[in-house]
Structures are given as C-alpha cells and as structure tokens.
C-alpha cells in the first residue's frame, strides 16, 4: 500500500471507530434513536466535545445545543478575521443508520486533526459545528440548531410541543440552554467565510456510477405540514356509514391524494410523504374523532412544490365538505431550493479530482440538510459520500472505511483549496 493509501485507510479506520462510538449512544437497546435535547443527545454532544478538545479546539455549547469547537487563523492573510464553518448533525431519526449526519461531524474533527498532523496552519479560523436538530423528529420544526447559527431562527417555534407536550422552550432550558439568548448565537455574516459539510448521499447514484464522492449542486425545496382533522367519535356498531364523520377515513383519503399528486409530476422530482400519524381516541370500536398526520413535500424546483401543496389544499377542502370533517393545515417548514455556491462547488470538485482521480458531475440532494439554513448566512458546499444501495434512514445504512477515508481527504483538500485563494 502506498503512503497515501495508508493515510486514507488510517483516516477511514478512525472515522469508523468514532461512528461506532456515537452509534452506541441511543435511547433504544439494539437500535439507534437519538432525538434533539434528550439525554442521548447530551451524551453524544459530550463525546463530540471531548474529541474536539483533543483536537486542540476551544469548545462550547451554544443555546440551541450545538457543540462548537473553534480555532483562530494560524497565519496572516486577507481572511484572517474570518471563520470557515464545517459541520453536520448528531441527531438521528427513529431506528436510524449510523452515518447520516454523524459522518460529517466526525469528518470535520479528523480534517482538523489532519492539518495539525501535517503541520499546516490555515489563513482563516475554523469552527466545527455538531448540530442537534437536523431531522426534526422530536418537534414539528426542523433545522433549529443551524437556523440559530444562521440567525434565521423564528422564535415562535419555541412554543411547539413534542409528543409528550413539552415545549421546545422548556426542552432547551432542561438541556441547560437559555432560549432568551438564541439571537446572540448567530454568526455575524461578515465574519464567516463559508460552510462545508460532508454527508452520505442517501441515494443510489454514486454507487451506480462507481464514484465514491461528489460535490452537491443544490438541496431540493421542501415543505413540512401538520394536518389535523376533526370529526366526531361514535359507536362503531350503531352509526350508519352515511352519517359518520370519520377523521381517520378522511385522513386516508388525503394521504392517497398526496401520493397521487406527487405521482402525476412530470419532472419526476416531486415526492410527498406521510410518515407520522396519530388517531384519537384510538379504540377498535370507536369511530375516530381526530387524526393528525405529517406531510413532507419536496421537489427539485420551487414551483412544483408550491403547486403540489396548492393541489393538496384543494383536496383537503373537498374532503372537508364531502366527509363533514374539519381539516386544518399548519405549515411548519418551508424551504426553497438551496443552491451550493459555485466557488465552493469548484473547490470541492478540484479536491475530489485530486483525491479520487475523477471529479464527475455534481449531484442534486433530495434529502434535507443544515445547508438549507446555512445558505441564509453564507456560501455553502457539500461533499456527498457513496452509501451502499443508497439506503438511508434505515439501520442498514452502510459506508465503506475506504470511502470514509476518501471523504476526510476530500474535505482536507477542499480546505487547502480555499486556503490557496
Ligand atoms: C433529513 O434527513 C431529511 O431530509 O428529512
Ligand atoms: Mn442528515
Ligand atoms: Mn436524515
């Protein structure tokens, strides 16, 4: 094995060990579930903070629970007062894979260590960010931590509640954060050089094209809604079908309508998903009085997403009338397409070319990422890493050690490109 090959293998092996250590921190035995502002989030944050400290960074946790490890510029230059942000998230979905988000945090730490090992000082500061809420699973809002960093957090979100009725505000306080100081945790625009993130592709394209890495061109646009339907409870044996106001049957009609709207899309990028549903009172012999479900709509362009939502609203109005129920739709997230900065795509493309011998085309991300919030603060760029069969949000998510090593090297090479400018 060449010296470079050995370095990559060693970096990949370190990444794998760190991924395993994080994957052991879960709310469930035998499955990985780590939601925002939970005891598991705290333990993962402590582990990451320790790694950042060991890498020589000064570390703190901000008021949204983001672990931040920073170092100032190591040499003079026109960007010596600026900071390059590098990050990803350490929260997971329920019964998650171990690489989603976590790999990006680990890659940032290993990249900083690699610069120290090689004795290279950078002409700008670097802050590593380990976000706690990219998935938006515990609360109906998402990208809370990166929105705070980007200075776009909407304080009305502090009143949303989780399934146990705990507000985001109270959960932050219990985690040791001060919600009144969230504004102070935003970076000043002029002080930021850009944001970089390594993330698994979560799709099958890189594997099909036999490429370990790609630069991302943009993140698809995305809406999230909570749909609430109020009908009337009744006896399952006595109320004739024509007289029912069944909230769950109405929800079923709307779920199928959302699917049909997305399937009709000619551009083939529109997707609509209902991943959560709750029914009350929830007994086999009671007609459902209330149903609540999540609706997630995404598309490669904003117009397709907006049109799809308008169509869904019309379907909701129809169901409302025909089934004599009340349908309410709350929009909890609305993000336009977030384009990666051409200059960072170029730097990442050059870095990937250097590391793999072939840069290839940039990829669009159908998955959401913290870059959607960070784009409001600064230029952002992403490095996608091949994952087996494109499987993600699933415990079968898998990335090879070799590809993880290449990803860390590509991040190092991208930062070197930026340091040359
Ligand atoms: C996050 O993984 C999302 O795309 O929802
Ligand atoms: Mn992710
Ligand atoms: Mn995810």
Short mmCIF file of C-alpha atoms and ligand atoms in Angstrom, two decimals:
data_model
loop_
_atom_site.label_atom_id
_atom_site.label_comp_id
_atom_site.label_asym_id
_atom_site.label_seq_id
_atom_site.Cartn_x
_atom_site.Cartn_y
_atom_site.Cartn_z
CA UNK A 1 0.00 0.00 0.00
CA UNK A 2 1.33 3.47 -0.89
CA UNK A 3 1.84 6.11 1.80
CA UNK A 4 -1.25 7.96 0.58
CA UNK A 5 -3.27 4.72 0.61
CA UNK A 6 -2.14 4.02 4.16
CA UNK A 7 -3.15 7.52 5.25
CA UNK A 8 -6.60 7.08 3.73
CA UNK A 9 -7.07 3.69 5.33
CA UNK A 10 -5.99 5.09 8.70
CA UNK A 11 -8.39 8.03 8.40
CA UNK A 12 -11.21 5.68 7.38
CA UNK A 13 -10.49 3.40 10.33
CA UNK A 14 -10.55 6.36 12.74
CA UNK A 15 -13.84 7.52 11.23
CA UNK A 16 -15.30 4.03 11.60
CA UNK A 17 -14.28 3.82 15.28
CA UNK A 18 -15.82 7.23 16.01
CA UNK A 19 -19.02 6.32 14.13
CA UNK A 20 -19.28 3.14 16.23
CA UNK A 21 -18.76 5.09 19.46
CA UNK A 22 -21.55 7.52 18.52
CA UNK A 23 -23.85 4.71 17.36
CA UNK A 24 -23.64 3.17 20.83
CA UNK A 25 -25.46 6.22 22.24
CA UNK A 26 -29.15 5.58 21.76
CA UNK A 27 -32.49 5.76 23.53
CA UNK A 28 -33.19 2.19 22.47
CA UNK A 29 -31.38 -1.06 23.04
CA UNK A 30 -30.42 -2.63 19.71
CA UNK A 31 -31.47 0.36 17.58
CA UNK A 32 -30.15 3.88 17.04
CA UNK A 33 -32.56 6.63 18.06
CA UNK A 34 -31.13 9.93 19.25
CA UNK A 35 -33.56 12.83 19.27
CA UNK A 36 -32.91 16.52 19.91
CA UNK A 37 -32.36 17.67 23.51
CA UNK A 38 -32.65 14.19 25.03
CA UNK A 39 -30.19 12.54 27.45
CA UNK A 40 -28.75 10.66 24.44
CA UNK A 41 -28.18 13.92 22.61
CA UNK A 42 -26.32 15.18 25.69
CA UNK A 43 -24.08 12.09 25.84
CA UNK A 44 -23.27 12.30 22.13
CA UNK A 45 -22.59 16.04 22.45
CA UNK A 46 -20.21 15.37 25.37
CA UNK A 47 -18.36 12.73 23.36
CA UNK A 48 -18.01 15.04 20.36
CA UNK A 49 -16.93 17.93 22.61
CA UNK A 50 -14.19 15.69 24.08
CA UNK A 51 -12.94 14.78 20.58
CA UNK A 52 -12.90 18.44 19.59
CA UNK A 53 -10.94 19.31 22.72
CA UNK A 54 -8.45 16.51 22.00
CA UNK A 55 -8.07 18.01 18.52
CA UNK A 56 -6.89 21.23 20.19
CA UNK A 57 -10.06 23.26 19.64
CA UNK A 58 -11.73 25.51 22.19
CA UNK A 59 -15.19 24.11 22.72
CA UNK A 60 -18.52 25.39 23.93
CA UNK A 61 -22.18 24.50 23.58
CA UNK A 62 -24.45 27.23 22.26
CA UNK A 63 -28.00 27.96 23.40
CA UNK A 64 -29.54 25.61 20.84
CA UNK A 65 -27.35 22.70 21.99
CA UNK A 66 -24.88 22.90 19.09
CA UNK A 67 -21.36 21.83 20.03
CA UNK A 68 -18.90 24.37 18.60
CA UNK A 69 -15.15 23.76 18.51
CA UNK A 70 -13.03 26.57 17.12
CA UNK A 71 -9.50 27.59 16.29
CA UNK A 72 -8.35 31.03 15.10
CA UNK A 73 -6.40 31.66 11.89
CA UNK A 74 -2.92 30.17 12.15
CA UNK A 75 -1.25 32.66 9.82
CA UNK A 76 -1.94 36.15 8.46
CA UNK A 77 -3.89 36.80 5.26
CA UNK A 78 -6.88 38.75 3.96
CA UNK A 79 -9.29 36.26 5.58
CA UNK A 80 -7.51 36.05 8.94
CA UNK A 81 -10.57 37.58 10.64
CA UNK A 82 -12.97 35.16 9.01
CA UNK A 83 -14.09 31.69 10.04
CA UNK A 84 -14.77 28.68 7.88
CA UNK A 85 -17.67 26.66 9.34
CA UNK A 86 -17.61 22.88 8.96
CA UNK A 87 -20.37 20.70 10.36
CA UNK A 88 -23.26 18.31 10.30
CA UNK A 89 -25.72 16.85 12.80
CA UNK A 90 -25.69 14.30 15.62
CA UNK A 91 -29.43 13.80 15.97
CA UNK A 92 -30.95 10.80 14.20
CA UNK A 93 -34.31 9.56 13.01
CA UNK A 94 -36.02 6.68 14.84
CA UNK A 95 -34.20 3.35 14.24
CA UNK A 96 -31.62 5.21 12.19
CA UNK A 97 -28.48 4.41 10.28
CA UNK A 98 -25.21 5.40 11.90
CA UNK A 99 -23.65 7.58 9.18
CA UNK A 100 -26.37 10.18 8.44
CA UNK A 101 -25.07 13.43 9.96
CA UNK A 102 -22.60 11.74 12.29
CA UNK A 103 -20.11 11.10 9.48
CA UNK A 104 -19.96 14.83 8.69
CA UNK A 105 -19.20 15.72 12.31
CA UNK A 106 -16.52 13.03 12.52
CA UNK A 107 -15.01 14.11 9.16
CA UNK A 108 -14.67 17.71 10.38
CA UNK A 109 -12.79 16.62 13.51
CA UNK A 110 -10.49 14.30 11.54
CA UNK A 111 -9.79 17.03 8.97
CA UNK A 112 -8.69 19.46 11.70
CA UNK A 113 -6.51 16.74 13.24
CA UNK A 114 -5.02 16.05 9.82
CA UNK A 115 -3.96 19.67 9.38
CA UNK A 116 -2.31 19.57 12.80
CA UNK A 117 -0.60 16.27 12.00
CA UNK A 118 0.76 17.69 8.75
CA UNK A 119 1.84 20.91 10.49
CA UNK A 120 -0.25 23.07 8.14
CA UNK A 121 -1.64 26.31 9.52
CA UNK A 122 -4.65 27.89 7.84
CA UNK A 123 -5.08 31.57 6.90
CA UNK A 124 -8.61 31.67 8.38
CA UNK A 125 -10.30 30.43 11.53
CA UNK A 126 -12.20 27.13 11.56
CA UNK A 127 -15.28 26.33 13.66
CA UNK A 128 -16.62 22.80 13.76
CA UNK A 129 -20.37 22.58 14.41
CA UNK A 130 -22.23 19.50 15.66
CA UNK A 131 -25.89 20.39 15.22
CA UNK A 132 -28.61 18.74 17.32
CA UNK A 133 -31.74 19.16 15.22
CA UNK A 134 -31.46 18.44 11.53
CA UNK A 135 -34.02 15.66 11.41
CA UNK A 136 -36.92 17.47 13.04
CA UNK A 137 -38.26 14.26 14.56
CA UNK A 138 -38.91 15.21 18.19
CA UNK A 139 -40.57 18.57 17.48
CA UNK A 140 -42.60 19.51 14.40
CA UNK A 141 -39.95 22.10 13.44
CA UNK A 142 -36.61 21.27 11.90
CA UNK A 143 -33.11 22.74 11.38
CA UNK A 144 -33.47 24.51 14.73
CA UNK A 145 -29.77 24.50 15.56
CA UNK A 146 -28.47 25.58 12.15
CA UNK A 147 -31.19 28.26 11.96
CA UNK A 148 -29.87 29.71 15.22
CA UNK A 149 -26.30 29.68 13.88
CA UNK A 150 -27.52 31.34 10.66
CA UNK A 151 -29.52 33.98 12.57
CA UNK A 152 -32.86 32.96 10.98
CA UNK A 153 -34.49 31.11 13.87
CA UNK A 154 -38.15 32.06 14.23
CA UNK A 155 -38.81 32.44 17.96
CA UNK A 156 -42.45 31.44 17.53
CA UNK A 157 -41.11 27.89 17.16
CA UNK A 158 -40.22 27.91 20.89
CA UNK A 159 -43.88 27.16 21.64
CA UNK A 160 -44.15 23.98 19.56
CA UNK A 161 -44.52 20.80 21.58
CA UNK A 162 -43.23 17.23 21.31
CA UNK A 163 -45.45 14.16 21.63
CA UNK A 164 -45.31 14.46 25.45
CA UNK A 165 -46.49 18.09 25.35
CA UNK A 166 -43.06 19.55 26.27
CA UNK A 167 -42.38 22.85 24.53
CA UNK A 168 -39.16 23.42 22.65
CA UNK A 169 -38.53 26.28 25.09
CA UNK A 170 -38.76 24.01 28.13
CA UNK A 171 -36.67 21.30 26.49
CA UNK A 172 -33.92 23.85 25.77
CA UNK A 173 -33.98 25.06 29.37
CA UNK A 174 -33.82 21.48 30.68
CA UNK A 175 -30.79 20.92 28.42
CA UNK A 176 -29.03 23.89 30.06
CA UNK A 177 -29.64 26.34 27.21
CA UNK A 178 -31.03 29.86 27.51
CA UNK A 179 -33.74 30.43 24.88
CA UNK A 180 -33.63 34.18 25.52
CA UNK A 181 -30.06 34.24 24.21
CA UNK A 182 -30.54 32.35 20.95
CA UNK A 183 -30.11 35.54 18.95
CA UNK A 184 -26.64 36.06 20.43
CA UNK A 185 -25.53 32.73 18.96
CA UNK A 186 -25.89 33.82 15.33
CA UNK A 187 -22.63 34.38 13.44
CA UNK A 188 -22.09 37.86 12.05
CA UNK A 189 -22.24 37.47 8.26
CA UNK A 190 -19.08 39.46 7.64
CA UNK A 191 -17.08 37.12 9.86
CA UNK A 192 -17.93 33.90 8.00
CA UNK A 193 -16.02 32.51 5.03
CA UNK A 194 -18.44 29.71 4.14
CA UNK A 195 -19.95 26.45 5.34
CA UNK A 196 -18.80 22.97 4.32
CA UNK A 197 -20.49 19.67 5.09
CA UNK A 198 -19.63 16.05 4.39
CA UNK A 199 -22.74 13.85 4.24
CA UNK A 200 -23.71 10.45 2.89
CA UNK A 201 -25.58 10.65 -0.40
CA UNK A 202 -28.64 8.76 0.91
CA UNK A 203 -29.39 7.77 -2.67
CA UNK A 204 -28.08 5.26 -5.23
CA UNK A 205 -26.39 7.45 -7.88
CA UNK A 206 -22.76 7.34 -6.70
CA UNK A 207 -22.83 3.59 -6.30
CA UNK A 208 -24.34 3.18 -9.77
CA UNK A 209 -21.67 5.45 -11.26
CA UNK A 210 -18.89 3.76 -9.31
CA UNK A 211 -17.80 7.07 -7.73
CA UNK A 212 -17.01 7.38 -4.01
CA UNK A 213 -17.64 11.13 -3.75
CA UNK A 214 -19.43 14.01 -5.45
CA UNK A 215 -19.95 17.70 -4.97
CA UNK A 216 -23.57 18.75 -4.37
CA UNK A 217 -25.18 21.29 -6.72
CA UNK A 218 -28.25 22.16 -4.61
CA UNK A 219 -30.67 20.86 -2.00
CA UNK A 220 -34.25 20.27 -3.13
CA UNK A 221 -37.01 22.55 -1.93
CA UNK A 222 -39.10 21.25 0.93
CA UNK A 223 -42.33 21.87 2.86
CA UNK A 224 -43.45 20.20 6.05
CA UNK A 225 -47.00 20.44 7.31
CA UNK A 226 -49.09 19.12 10.16
CA UNK A 227 -52.60 18.19 9.00
CA UNK A 228 -55.28 17.99 11.70
CA UNK A 229 -58.71 16.53 11.04
CA UNK A 230 -61.61 16.85 13.45
CA UNK A 231 -64.57 14.52 13.00
CA UNK A 232 -66.89 13.01 15.55
CA UNK A 233 -66.47 9.99 17.77
CA UNK A 234 -69.27 7.45 17.66
CA UNK A 235 -70.17 3.85 18.21
CA UNK A 236 -68.63 1.51 15.63
CA UNK A 237 -71.69 -0.72 15.70
CA UNK A 238 -74.54 1.76 15.61
CA UNK A 239 -73.69 4.80 13.44
CA UNK A 240 -74.64 4.11 9.79
CA UNK A 241 -71.85 4.71 7.26
CA UNK A 242 -73.62 7.66 5.63
CA UNK A 243 -73.86 9.52 8.93
CA UNK A 244 -70.25 9.21 10.04
CA UNK A 245 -67.67 11.95 10.44
CA UNK A 246 -64.69 9.62 10.50
CA UNK A 247 -61.46 11.60 10.91
CA UNK A 248 -59.20 8.67 10.03
CA UNK A 249 -61.06 7.74 6.83
CA UNK A 250 -60.75 11.42 5.82
CA UNK A 251 -57.01 11.29 6.60
CA UNK A 252 -56.66 8.13 4.50
CA UNK A 253 -58.30 9.88 1.53
CA UNK A 254 -55.93 12.82 1.89
CA UNK A 255 -52.85 10.63 2.22
CA UNK A 256 -53.72 8.85 -1.01
CA UNK A 257 -54.44 12.25 -2.63
CA UNK A 258 -50.94 13.47 -1.66
CA UNK A 259 -49.42 10.36 -3.19
CA UNK A 260 -51.42 10.78 -6.40
CA UNK A 261 -50.39 14.45 -6.72
CA UNK A 262 -46.71 13.52 -6.43
CA UNK A 263 -47.04 10.61 -8.87
CA UNK A 264 -48.52 12.88 -11.52
CA UNK A 265 -45.39 15.10 -11.53
CA UNK A 266 -43.89 15.21 -15.00
CA UNK A 267 -40.47 16.32 -13.83
CA UNK A 268 -40.25 13.19 -11.68
CA UNK A 269 -38.67 15.02 -8.76
CA UNK A 270 -41.80 15.69 -6.70
CA UNK A 271 -42.17 13.46 -3.65
CA UNK A 272 -44.80 13.53 -0.90
CA UNK A 273 -44.56 11.52 2.30
CA UNK A 274 -46.78 10.97 5.31
CA UNK A 275 -44.50 9.44 7.93
CA UNK A 276 -46.37 10.09 11.16
CA UNK A 277 -50.00 9.69 12.08
CA UNK A 278 -51.93 9.80 15.33
CA UNK A 279 -55.54 8.85 15.84
CA UNK A 280 -57.84 9.64 18.76
CA UNK A 281 -59.40 8.17 20.73
CA UNK A 282 -57.78 5.07 19.20
CA UNK A 283 -60.05 2.13 20.03
CA UNK A 284 -61.31 -0.62 17.70
CA UNK A 285 -64.96 0.07 18.44
CA UNK A 286 -64.90 3.89 18.31
CA UNK A 287 -65.18 5.94 15.11
CA UNK A 288 -62.04 8.13 15.08
CA UNK A 289 -62.77 11.68 16.23
CA UNK A 290 -59.36 13.16 15.47
CA UNK A 291 -56.47 12.40 13.16
CA UNK A 292 -53.19 14.23 12.88
CA UNK A 293 -50.52 13.48 10.30
CA UNK A 294 -47.31 14.94 8.98
CA UNK A 295 -46.91 15.81 5.30
CA UNK A 296 -43.49 16.33 3.74
CA UNK A 297 -43.35 17.61 0.13
CA UNK A 298 -40.12 18.06 -1.85
CA UNK A 299 -39.14 18.88 -5.42
CA UNK A 300 -36.12 19.90 -7.44
CA UNK A 301 -37.77 23.25 -8.16
CA UNK A 302 -39.86 25.58 -6.06
CA UNK A 303 -42.78 25.88 -8.49
CA UNK A 304 -43.51 22.13 -8.48
CA UNK A 305 -43.51 22.05 -4.67
CA UNK A 306 -45.76 25.11 -4.33
CA UNK A 307 -48.22 23.79 -6.94
CA UNK A 308 -48.35 20.39 -5.25
CA UNK A 309 -49.23 21.99 -1.94
CA UNK A 310 -51.95 24.10 -3.56
CA UNK A 311 -53.43 20.93 -5.08
CA UNK A 312 -53.30 19.23 -1.70
CA UNK A 313 -55.14 22.18 -0.14
CA UNK A 314 -57.90 21.83 -2.71
CA UNK A 315 -58.15 18.12 -1.94
CA UNK A 316 -58.40 18.99 1.77
CA UNK A 317 -61.25 21.40 1.09
CA UNK A 318 -63.05 18.71 -0.88
CA UNK A 319 -62.67 16.13 1.87
CA UNK A 320 -63.74 18.70 4.41
CA UNK A 321 -67.08 19.10 2.58
CA UNK A 322 -67.75 15.57 1.43
CA UNK A 323 -66.93 13.95 4.75
CA UNK A 324 -68.27 16.66 7.07
CA UNK A 325 -64.99 16.96 8.96
CA UNK A 326 -62.81 19.98 9.67
CA UNK A 327 -59.36 19.87 8.09
CA UNK A 328 -56.67 22.30 9.30
CA UNK A 329 -53.21 22.52 7.73
CA UNK A 330 -50.30 24.11 9.54
CA UNK A 331 -47.06 24.78 7.66
CA UNK A 332 -44.10 24.11 9.94
CA UNK A 333 -41.31 24.31 7.40
CA UNK A 334 -40.93 25.93 4.00
CA UNK A 335 -37.52 25.98 2.36
CA UNK A 336 -36.80 26.97 -1.23
CA UNK A 337 -34.14 25.20 -3.30
CA UNK A 338 -30.78 25.93 -1.65
CA UNK A 339 -28.03 26.18 -4.24
CA UNK A 340 -24.44 25.41 -3.34
CA UNK A 341 -22.05 28.29 -4.09
CA UNK A 342 -20.33 27.86 -7.49
CA UNK A 343 -16.95 28.79 -5.95
CA UNK A 344 -17.27 26.07 -3.30
CA UNK A 345 -18.53 23.52 -5.86
CA UNK A 346 -15.41 24.31 -7.86
CA UNK A 347 -13.11 23.89 -4.86
CA UNK A 348 -14.84 20.64 -3.86
CA UNK A 349 -14.73 19.35 -7.46
CA UNK A 350 -10.98 20.04 -7.63
CA UNK A 351 -10.46 18.36 -4.26
CA UNK A 352 -12.43 15.27 -5.26
CA UNK A 353 -10.48 15.11 -8.53
CA UNK A 354 -7.25 15.19 -6.55
CA UNK A 355 -8.34 12.50 -4.10
CA UNK A 356 -10.13 10.08 -6.44
CA UNK A 357 -8.62 10.93 -9.85
CA UNK A 358 -12.10 11.82 -11.18
CA UNK A 359 -14.41 14.64 -10.10
CA UNK A 360 -17.56 13.84 -12.12
CA UNK A 361 -20.81 15.76 -12.14
CA UNK A 362 -22.34 17.49 -9.14
CA UNK A 363 -25.45 15.86 -7.65
CA UNK A 364 -28.72 17.39 -6.51
CA UNK A 365 -29.72 16.43 -2.96
CA UNK A 366 -33.28 15.23 -2.47
CA UNK A 367 -32.61 14.94 1.26
CA UNK A 368 -32.70 17.98 3.51
CA UNK A 369 -29.56 19.27 5.22
CA UNK A 370 -28.38 22.01 7.56
CA UNK A 371 -27.11 23.80 4.43
CA UNK A 372 -30.73 24.86 3.81
CA UNK A 373 -30.45 27.12 6.85
CA UNK A 374 -26.75 27.93 6.45
CA UNK A 375 -27.40 29.21 2.90
CA UNK A 376 -29.11 32.21 4.54
CA UNK A 377 -25.86 33.07 6.34
CA UNK A 378 -23.11 32.26 3.89
CA UNK A 379 -21.96 30.31 0.84
CA UNK A 380 -22.22 26.59 1.40
CA UNK A 381 -20.79 23.50 -0.25
CA UNK A 382 -21.32 19.79 0.36
CA UNK A 383 -19.35 16.62 -0.27
CA UNK A 384 -21.55 13.56 -0.82
CA UNK A 385 -20.21 10.13 0.10
CA UNK A 386 -21.39 6.90 -1.55
CA UNK A 387 -23.54 4.66 0.66
CA UNK A 388 -24.50 1.06 -0.05
CA UNK A 389 -27.57 0.67 -2.30
CA UNK A 390 -28.49 4.28 -1.48
CA UNK A 391 -30.13 3.05 1.73
CA UNK A 392 -30.58 5.65 4.47
CA UNK A 393 -32.94 6.41 7.38
CA UNK A 394 -32.62 2.70 7.94
CA UNK A 395 -30.28 0.69 10.21
CA UNK A 396 -28.86 -0.96 7.06
CA UNK A 397 -27.16 2.32 6.07
CA UNK A 398 -23.51 1.49 5.24
CA UNK A 399 -20.38 3.31 4.06
CA UNK A 400 -17.03 1.59 3.48
CA UNK A 401 -13.98 2.52 5.54
CA UNK A 402 -12.18 3.38 2.30
CA UNK A 403 -14.90 5.85 1.23
CA UNK A 404 -14.89 7.49 4.66
CA UNK A 405 -11.12 7.95 4.40
CA UNK A 406 -11.56 9.47 0.93
CA UNK A 407 -14.25 11.81 2.26
CA UNK A 408 -11.97 13.14 5.01
CA UNK A 409 -9.16 13.60 2.48
CA UNK A 410 -11.52 15.46 0.14
CA UNK A 411 -12.58 17.76 2.98
CA UNK A 412 -8.92 18.43 3.81
CA UNK A 413 -8.15 19.06 0.13
CA UNK A 414 -11.15 21.43 -0.19
CA UNK A 415 -9.97 23.46 2.80
CA UNK A 416 -6.48 23.53 1.26
CA UNK A 417 -8.01 24.87 -1.98
CA UNK A 418 -9.73 27.63 -0.02
CA UNK A 419 -6.50 28.40 1.84
CA UNK A 420 -4.73 28.94 -1.51
CA UNK A 421 -7.20 31.62 -2.62
C1 LIG B 1 -33.43 14.75 6.70
O1 LIG B 1 -32.75 13.75 6.66
C2 LIG B 1 -34.47 14.96 5.74
O2 LIG B 1 -34.16 15.06 4.54
O3 LIG B 1 -35.63 14.96 6.14
MN1 LIG B 2 -28.67 14.15 7.58
MN1 LIG B 3 -31.51 12.19 7.99
#
